[in-house]
C-alpha cells in the first residue's frame, strides 16, 4: 500500500498506513475490513460516488484544555487496528472503503487542526461518500461539523446533530475544548441564521451542572437522560431517535464512547458510572445509518492508555462496522 501523502486526495498530516488483520483466504467469503480498505488518493476521489472514507483525527489538546486525561491522540490507530480484523458478511463483502490518513493536532494548534479536518470532511461529502472520522477527543466534533456545514449536501437543509454522550459539551468557556464544540455549533448557526437541531442521547445528570441544562433549554436541545436509556427503555430510545430523524433533512452522528458504561468502555477520558447499554447505543447507530440522511459520523474519546483488553476499541470498532455497512445497504436501497 502506498504511504505517500503526495498521492492523497487532500492534505493530511499522517498518510494512511496499511490495514492489517487475520487472513483466512482471498475469496469474498473470507473478507475482512483490512482486505477491502485502500488509500484515498486523488484518483480514488474521482471514482464513482458511494462508499466509506475513514479519516483519523489525532488530538489530545481539547481534552487537556477540558482538564481530562491525555491519551486520545492514540485513538485513531487503535480503532483502525480493532476494525481491520472484523469480518464482513456476504452482502457487505463488496463494500467500497478507503482510508484518507490522519489530521494530527500538535501543541496548541487545535483550531487549525479542526479547520483541516473540516475541509477534508467537506471534500468527502461533496464526493458523495460517507466520512467516518476516528478520534481523538470530542473536540473532533467542531471540525466534523465545519465540513458538514460547508458541504453542498447541507445547503438549504435542516441539519441535525445526534450526540451519543453523557455530556452536553455546551460549556461557556472562552477557550474552545472538548467540552465546548456543541455550544460553538449552536452559536455559529445562530449567527448565520441556519436551520439546526442539536440532540443528545444518554445525558448523565450528575455529570452536567445546572448551567449546562439551562443552556440546553435556551437552545431547544432535545435530550434523553441515561437513566431513561436502560435495556428496558429500548422503545423509548427508538422513539427518541426516530423523532430526531423525522425533524431533520441531514444528520451528523457523533459517538462519545464515555456515554457507554465504564465496564464496556473503560478506555476513555471520563469513564461513566452509569452509561447507556451498548444495545441501545447500537440501536441508535443502526437507525441513523439506515435512515438515508446520514452525512457524517465520528467516534470520540477512545483512550488506549486506559483501555482494558482492548474492550473500548473493540466496542467502537463494532459500532463503526455496523454504521458503515448499514449506510452502504441504505445507499443500495436495502432495508436494515
Short mmCIF file of C-alpha atoms in Angstrom, two decimals:
data_model
loop_
_atom_site.label_atom_id
_atom_site.label_comp_id
_atom_site.label_asym_id
_atom_site.label_seq_id
_atom_site.Cartn_x
_atom_site.Cartn_y
_atom_site.Cartn_z
CA UNK A 1 0.00 0.00 0.00
CA UNK A 2 1.33 3.47 -0.88
CA UNK A 3 2.08 5.76 2.05
CA UNK A 4 2.85 8.91 0.08
CA UNK A 5 0.88 11.96 1.15
CA UNK A 6 1.59 13.43 -2.29
CA UNK A 7 -0.93 11.00 -3.74
CA UNK A 8 -3.64 11.64 -1.14
CA UNK A 9 -6.92 13.20 -2.21
CA UNK A 10 -6.24 16.15 0.13
CA UNK A 11 -3.71 17.35 2.67
CA UNK A 12 -3.34 15.29 5.84
CA UNK A 13 -0.60 15.19 8.47
CA UNK A 14 -0.14 11.42 8.51
CA UNK A 15 -0.68 9.30 5.42
CA UNK A 16 -2.77 6.15 5.51
CA UNK A 17 -0.84 3.12 6.73
CA UNK A 18 -1.65 -0.38 5.56
CA UNK A 19 -4.51 -2.02 7.45
CA UNK A 20 -3.69 -5.45 8.84
CA UNK A 21 -5.53 -8.44 10.27
CA UNK A 22 -6.07 -12.15 10.05
CA UNK A 23 -6.25 -13.66 6.56
CA UNK A 24 -8.28 -16.84 6.09
CA UNK A 25 -8.37 -16.68 2.30
CA UNK A 26 -8.82 -14.39 -0.70
CA UNK A 27 -12.45 -15.19 -1.51
CA UNK A 28 -15.36 -12.94 -0.61
CA UNK A 29 -16.42 -15.48 2.00
CA UNK A 30 -13.18 -14.76 3.90
CA UNK A 31 -13.24 -10.99 3.57
CA UNK A 32 -12.37 -8.69 6.47
CA UNK A 33 -12.11 -4.90 6.60
CA UNK A 34 -8.34 -4.81 6.13
CA UNK A 35 -8.82 -6.62 2.81
CA UNK A 36 -11.16 -4.01 1.34
CA UNK A 37 -9.73 -0.69 2.61
CA UNK A 38 -7.34 1.13 0.26
CA UNK A 39 -5.72 4.61 0.33
CA UNK A 40 -7.98 7.52 -0.61
CA UNK A 41 -5.92 9.00 -3.41
CA UNK A 42 -6.74 11.82 -5.80
CA UNK A 43 -7.67 9.17 -8.35
CA UNK A 44 -10.00 7.42 -5.87
CA UNK A 45 -11.73 10.74 -5.17
CA UNK A 46 -12.67 10.96 -8.84
CA UNK A 47 -14.23 7.49 -8.94
CA UNK A 48 -17.98 6.88 -8.96
CA UNK A 49 -19.86 8.12 -5.88
CA UNK A 50 -20.59 5.91 -2.88
CA UNK A 51 -18.60 4.09 -0.25
CA UNK A 52 -16.99 4.97 3.05
CA UNK A 53 -13.89 7.06 3.74
CA UNK A 54 -12.11 6.68 7.07
CA UNK A 55 -10.21 9.66 8.40
CA UNK A 56 -8.28 9.94 11.66
CA UNK A 57 -8.21 12.94 13.99
CA UNK A 58 -5.34 12.58 16.43
CA UNK A 59 -5.81 15.11 19.22
CA UNK A 60 -5.42 15.43 22.99
CA UNK A 61 -5.44 19.22 23.04
CA UNK A 62 -9.18 19.70 23.58
CA UNK A 63 -9.29 17.06 26.33
CA UNK A 64 -6.33 18.64 28.10
CA UNK A 65 -7.95 22.09 27.91
CA UNK A 66 -11.05 20.47 29.45
CA UNK A 67 -8.88 19.07 32.27
CA UNK A 68 -9.29 15.47 31.12
CA UNK A 69 -6.84 12.58 30.81
CA UNK A 70 -4.47 12.66 27.84
CA UNK A 71 -4.18 9.68 25.52
CA UNK A 72 -7.00 10.11 22.99
CA UNK A 73 -4.48 11.11 20.30
CA UNK A 74 -3.65 7.40 20.00
CA UNK A 75 -7.32 6.56 19.43
CA UNK A 76 -7.39 6.55 15.61
CA UNK A 77 -4.71 3.90 15.22
CA UNK A 78 -6.18 1.72 17.99
CA UNK A 79 -9.59 1.91 16.32
CA UNK A 80 -8.19 1.10 12.89
CA UNK A 81 -6.41 -1.89 14.42
CA UNK A 82 -9.59 -3.17 16.07
CA UNK A 83 -11.70 -2.61 12.94
CA UNK A 84 -9.27 -4.13 10.46
CA UNK A 85 -9.81 -7.72 11.58
CA UNK A 86 -13.62 -7.63 11.71
CA UNK A 87 -15.31 -9.92 9.20
CA UNK A 88 -17.70 -8.72 6.51
CA UNK A 89 -20.95 -10.56 5.84
CA UNK A 90 -21.56 -11.76 2.30
CA UNK A 91 -23.88 -8.85 1.47
CA UNK A 92 -21.16 -6.41 2.56
CA UNK A 93 -18.13 -8.09 1.00
CA UNK A 94 -18.05 -5.70 -1.97
CA UNK A 95 -18.23 -2.54 0.14
CA UNK A 96 -16.06 0.28 -1.18
CA UNK A 97 -13.85 1.74 1.54
CA UNK A 98 -10.81 3.97 1.73
CA UNK A 99 -8.50 5.45 4.36
CA UNK A 100 -7.61 9.12 3.85
CA UNK A 101 -4.97 9.27 6.62
CA UNK A 102 -4.95 11.34 9.79
CA UNK A 103 -5.20 15.01 10.72
CA UNK A 104 -2.91 15.43 13.73
CA UNK A 105 -3.11 18.30 16.21
CA UNK A 106 0.23 19.39 17.61
CA UNK A 107 0.99 21.70 20.53
CA UNK A 108 -1.81 24.28 20.82
CA UNK A 109 -2.91 24.20 17.17
CA UNK A 110 -6.39 22.79 17.83
CA UNK A 111 -8.34 25.33 15.81
CA UNK A 112 -6.09 24.88 12.77
CA UNK A 113 -6.47 21.11 13.04
CA UNK A 114 -10.26 21.39 13.24
CA UNK A 115 -10.21 23.57 10.12
CA UNK A 116 -8.13 20.99 8.22
CA UNK A 117 -10.47 18.24 9.36
CA UNK A 118 -13.48 20.26 8.24
CA UNK A 119 -12.05 20.75 4.76
CA UNK A 120 -11.32 17.03 4.43
CA UNK A 121 -14.83 16.12 5.60
CA UNK A 122 -16.36 18.58 3.13
CA UNK A 123 -14.37 17.06 0.27
CA UNK A 124 -15.52 13.55 1.14
CA UNK A 125 -19.18 14.57 1.42
CA UNK A 126 -19.02 16.53 -1.83
CA UNK A 127 -17.61 13.41 -3.50
CA UNK A 128 -20.86 11.74 -2.33
CA UNK A 129 -19.24 9.36 0.15
CA UNK A 130 -19.70 8.85 3.88
CA UNK A 131 -16.84 10.17 6.02
CA UNK A 132 -16.30 8.25 9.28
CA UNK A 133 -13.81 10.11 11.45
CA UNK A 134 -11.87 8.28 14.12
CA UNK A 135 -10.81 10.29 17.18
CA UNK A 136 -9.34 11.73 19.21
CA UNK A 137 -11.02 13.90 21.86
CA UNK A 138 -14.54 15.21 21.38
CA UNK A 139 -13.09 18.44 20.05
CA UNK A 140 -13.31 16.39 16.82
CA UNK A 141 -16.97 17.44 16.69
CA UNK A 142 -16.45 21.08 15.76
CA UNK A 143 -14.12 20.05 12.95
CA UNK A 144 -16.56 17.48 11.56
CA UNK A 145 -19.40 20.00 11.85
CA UNK A 146 -17.46 22.59 9.83
CA UNK A 147 -17.15 20.09 7.00
CA UNK A 148 -20.81 19.08 7.06
CA UNK A 149 -21.98 22.71 7.28
CA UNK A 150 -19.83 23.76 4.31
CA UNK A 151 -20.81 20.81 2.11
CA UNK A 152 -23.03 21.12 -0.93
CA UNK A 153 -25.30 18.49 0.58
CA UNK A 154 -26.15 20.75 3.54
CA UNK A 155 -27.20 23.79 1.53
CA UNK A 156 -30.85 24.71 2.19
CA UNK A 157 -31.39 21.74 4.51
CA UNK A 158 -32.22 21.44 8.19
CA UNK A 159 -29.14 19.92 9.83
CA UNK A 160 -29.43 17.75 12.90
CA UNK A 161 -26.63 16.63 15.21
CA UNK A 162 -27.26 13.50 17.25
CA UNK A 163 -24.71 13.14 20.04
CA UNK A 164 -24.49 9.82 21.91
CA UNK A 165 -22.89 11.14 25.07
CA UNK A 166 -23.10 11.52 28.84
CA UNK A 167 -22.28 15.23 28.49
CA UNK A 168 -23.88 18.20 26.73
CA UNK A 169 -20.45 19.70 25.89
CA UNK A 170 -22.04 23.15 25.94
CA UNK A 171 -19.53 24.78 28.29
CA UNK A 172 -19.36 28.59 28.09
CA UNK A 173 -15.55 28.57 28.38
CA UNK A 174 -13.82 31.26 26.29
CA UNK A 175 -11.15 28.79 25.14
CA UNK A 176 -12.51 26.00 22.89
CA UNK A 177 -12.02 22.47 24.20
CA UNK A 178 -13.61 19.03 24.14
CA UNK A 179 -16.31 20.50 26.38
CA UNK A 180 -17.39 23.33 24.04
CA UNK A 181 -17.99 22.04 20.47
CA UNK A 182 -21.78 21.97 20.50
CA UNK A 183 -22.09 25.43 22.00
CA UNK A 184 -19.74 26.58 19.24
CA UNK A 185 -22.03 24.95 16.65
CA UNK A 186 -25.17 26.49 18.13
CA UNK A 187 -23.60 29.95 18.25
CA UNK A 188 -22.32 29.60 14.68
CA UNK A 189 -25.74 28.52 13.42
CA UNK A 190 -27.49 31.26 15.40
CA UNK A 191 -25.19 33.92 13.95
CA UNK A 192 -25.67 32.62 10.42
CA UNK A 193 -29.41 32.02 10.65
CA UNK A 194 -29.04 28.32 9.99
CA UNK A 195 -31.76 25.70 10.41
CA UNK A 196 -30.27 23.44 13.07
CA UNK A 197 -31.24 20.95 15.78
CA UNK A 198 -28.96 19.50 18.48
CA UNK A 199 -29.99 16.31 20.30
CA UNK A 200 -28.21 14.20 22.93
CA UNK A 201 -28.90 10.61 23.93
CA UNK A 202 -27.54 9.48 27.31
CA UNK A 203 -27.13 12.65 29.37
CA UNK A 204 -25.87 11.97 32.91
CA UNK A 205 -27.47 14.45 35.30
CA UNK A 206 -24.62 14.29 37.89
CA UNK A 207 -22.07 14.96 35.16
CA UNK A 208 -23.69 18.20 33.93
CA UNK A 209 -24.11 21.35 36.01
CA UNK A 210 -27.37 23.27 36.05
CA UNK A 211 -25.90 25.96 33.80
CA UNK A 212 -25.49 23.31 31.10
CA UNK A 213 -29.12 22.22 31.43
CA UNK A 214 -30.12 25.91 31.27
CA UNK A 215 -28.03 26.37 28.13
CA UNK A 216 -29.65 23.29 26.60
CA UNK A 217 -33.09 24.74 27.32
CA UNK A 218 -32.11 28.10 25.84
CA UNK A 219 -31.18 26.47 22.54
CA UNK A 220 -34.04 23.97 22.43
CA UNK A 221 -31.75 20.98 22.77
CA UNK A 222 -33.50 17.60 22.83
CA UNK A 223 -32.05 15.12 25.30
CA UNK A 224 -32.75 11.80 26.96
CA UNK A 225 -31.21 11.02 30.35
CA UNK A 226 -29.08 7.92 30.72
CA UNK A 227 -31.45 6.59 33.39
CA UNK A 228 -34.17 6.54 30.72
CA UNK A 229 -32.00 4.55 28.30
CA UNK A 230 -31.83 1.15 30.00
CA UNK A 231 -32.39 -2.08 28.10
CA UNK A 232 -36.00 -1.95 29.31
CA UNK A 233 -36.30 1.52 27.69
CA UNK A 234 -35.46 0.29 24.19
CA UNK A 235 -38.67 1.56 22.64
CA UNK A 236 -38.22 4.96 24.29
CA UNK A 237 -34.75 5.16 22.75
CA UNK A 238 -36.13 4.11 19.37
CA UNK A 239 -38.82 6.80 19.55
CA UNK A 240 -36.31 9.48 20.57
CA UNK A 241 -34.02 8.75 17.63
CA UNK A 242 -36.97 8.44 15.24
CA UNK A 243 -38.21 11.90 16.29
CA UNK A 244 -34.75 13.36 15.70
CA UNK A 245 -34.59 11.81 12.23
CA UNK A 246 -38.10 12.92 11.32
CA UNK A 247 -37.28 16.52 12.22
CA UNK A 248 -34.14 16.94 10.09
CA UNK A 249 -33.13 16.65 6.45
CA UNK A 250 -29.50 15.80 7.11
CA UNK A 251 -27.79 14.15 10.10
CA UNK A 252 -24.35 14.27 11.66
CA UNK A 253 -23.90 11.43 14.17
CA UNK A 254 -21.22 11.77 16.84
CA UNK A 255 -20.41 9.00 19.30
CA UNK A 256 -18.62 9.82 22.54
CA UNK A 257 -17.53 6.49 23.99
CA UNK A 258 -17.79 7.84 27.54
CA UNK A 259 -21.55 7.59 27.12
CA UNK A 260 -21.21 3.81 27.49
CA UNK A 261 -20.86 2.12 30.91
CA UNK A 262 -17.28 2.04 32.22
CA UNK A 263 -17.41 -1.77 32.20
CA UNK A 264 -17.95 -1.65 28.43
CA UNK A 265 -15.75 1.37 27.67
CA UNK A 266 -13.05 1.84 30.32
CA UNK A 267 -10.61 3.40 27.85
CA UNK A 268 -11.97 6.96 27.82
CA UNK A 269 -11.10 10.28 29.40
CA UNK A 270 -14.10 10.27 31.77
CA UNK A 271 -15.49 6.73 32.41
CA UNK A 272 -19.25 6.62 33.04
CA UNK A 273 -20.55 5.44 36.40
CA UNK A 274 -23.89 4.55 34.78
CA UNK A 275 -23.94 4.90 31.00
CA UNK A 276 -26.19 3.73 28.18
CA UNK A 277 -26.08 -0.02 27.44
CA UNK A 278 -24.34 -0.99 24.23
CA UNK A 279 -27.58 -2.50 22.92
CA UNK A 280 -29.21 0.94 22.84
CA UNK A 281 -26.18 2.81 21.53
CA UNK A 282 -26.07 0.24 18.73
CA UNK A 283 -29.79 0.73 18.08
CA UNK A 284 -29.32 4.49 17.72
CA UNK A 285 -26.42 3.95 15.32
CA UNK A 286 -28.41 1.45 13.25
CA UNK A 287 -31.36 3.82 12.93
CA UNK A 288 -29.15 6.75 11.94
CA UNK A 289 -27.09 4.77 9.44
CA UNK A 290 -30.10 3.23 7.69
CA UNK A 291 -32.07 6.49 7.51
CA UNK A 292 -30.59 7.73 4.25
CA UNK A 293 -29.94 11.08 5.98
CA UNK A 294 -26.51 10.41 7.46
CA UNK A 295 -23.91 12.85 6.10
CA UNK A 296 -21.03 12.16 8.50
CA UNK A 297 -20.15 10.21 11.62
CA UNK A 298 -17.32 10.41 14.11
CA UNK A 299 -16.18 8.46 17.18
CA UNK A 300 -14.57 10.33 20.07
CA UNK A 301 -12.66 9.82 23.31
CA UNK A 302 -11.07 6.41 22.69
CA UNK A 303 -8.07 6.48 25.05
CA UNK A 304 -5.96 3.32 24.60
CA UNK A 305 -3.78 4.23 27.60
CA UNK A 306 -6.66 3.33 29.92
CA UNK A 307 -8.27 0.58 27.88
CA UNK A 308 -8.58 -2.94 29.34
CA UNK A 309 -8.06 -5.89 26.98
CA UNK A 310 -8.84 -3.51 24.10
CA UNK A 311 -12.52 -3.67 25.01
CA UNK A 312 -13.23 0.02 24.29
CA UNK A 313 -11.52 -0.17 20.90
CA UNK A 314 -13.39 -3.39 20.08
CA UNK A 315 -16.72 -1.84 21.07
CA UNK A 316 -16.03 1.26 18.98
CA UNK A 317 -14.98 -0.91 16.04
CA UNK A 318 -18.24 -2.89 16.20
CA UNK A 319 -20.25 0.34 16.10
CA UNK A 320 -18.25 1.70 13.17
CA UNK A 321 -18.63 -1.62 11.36
CA UNK A 322 -22.42 -1.52 11.70
CA UNK A 323 -22.66 2.14 10.66
CA UNK A 324 -20.50 1.63 7.58
CA UNK A 325 -22.32 -1.48 6.40
CA UNK A 326 -25.81 -0.19 7.21
CA UNK A 327 -25.16 3.08 5.38
CA UNK A 328 -23.90 1.10 2.37
CA UNK A 329 -27.05 -1.00 2.37
CA UNK A 330 -29.13 2.18 2.66
CA UNK A 331 -27.40 3.53 -0.44
CA UNK A 332 -28.31 0.38 -2.30
CA UNK A 333 -31.94 0.70 -1.29
CA UNK A 334 -31.80 -2.23 1.10
CA UNK A 335 -33.62 -2.32 4.41
CA UNK A 336 -31.77 -2.53 7.72
#
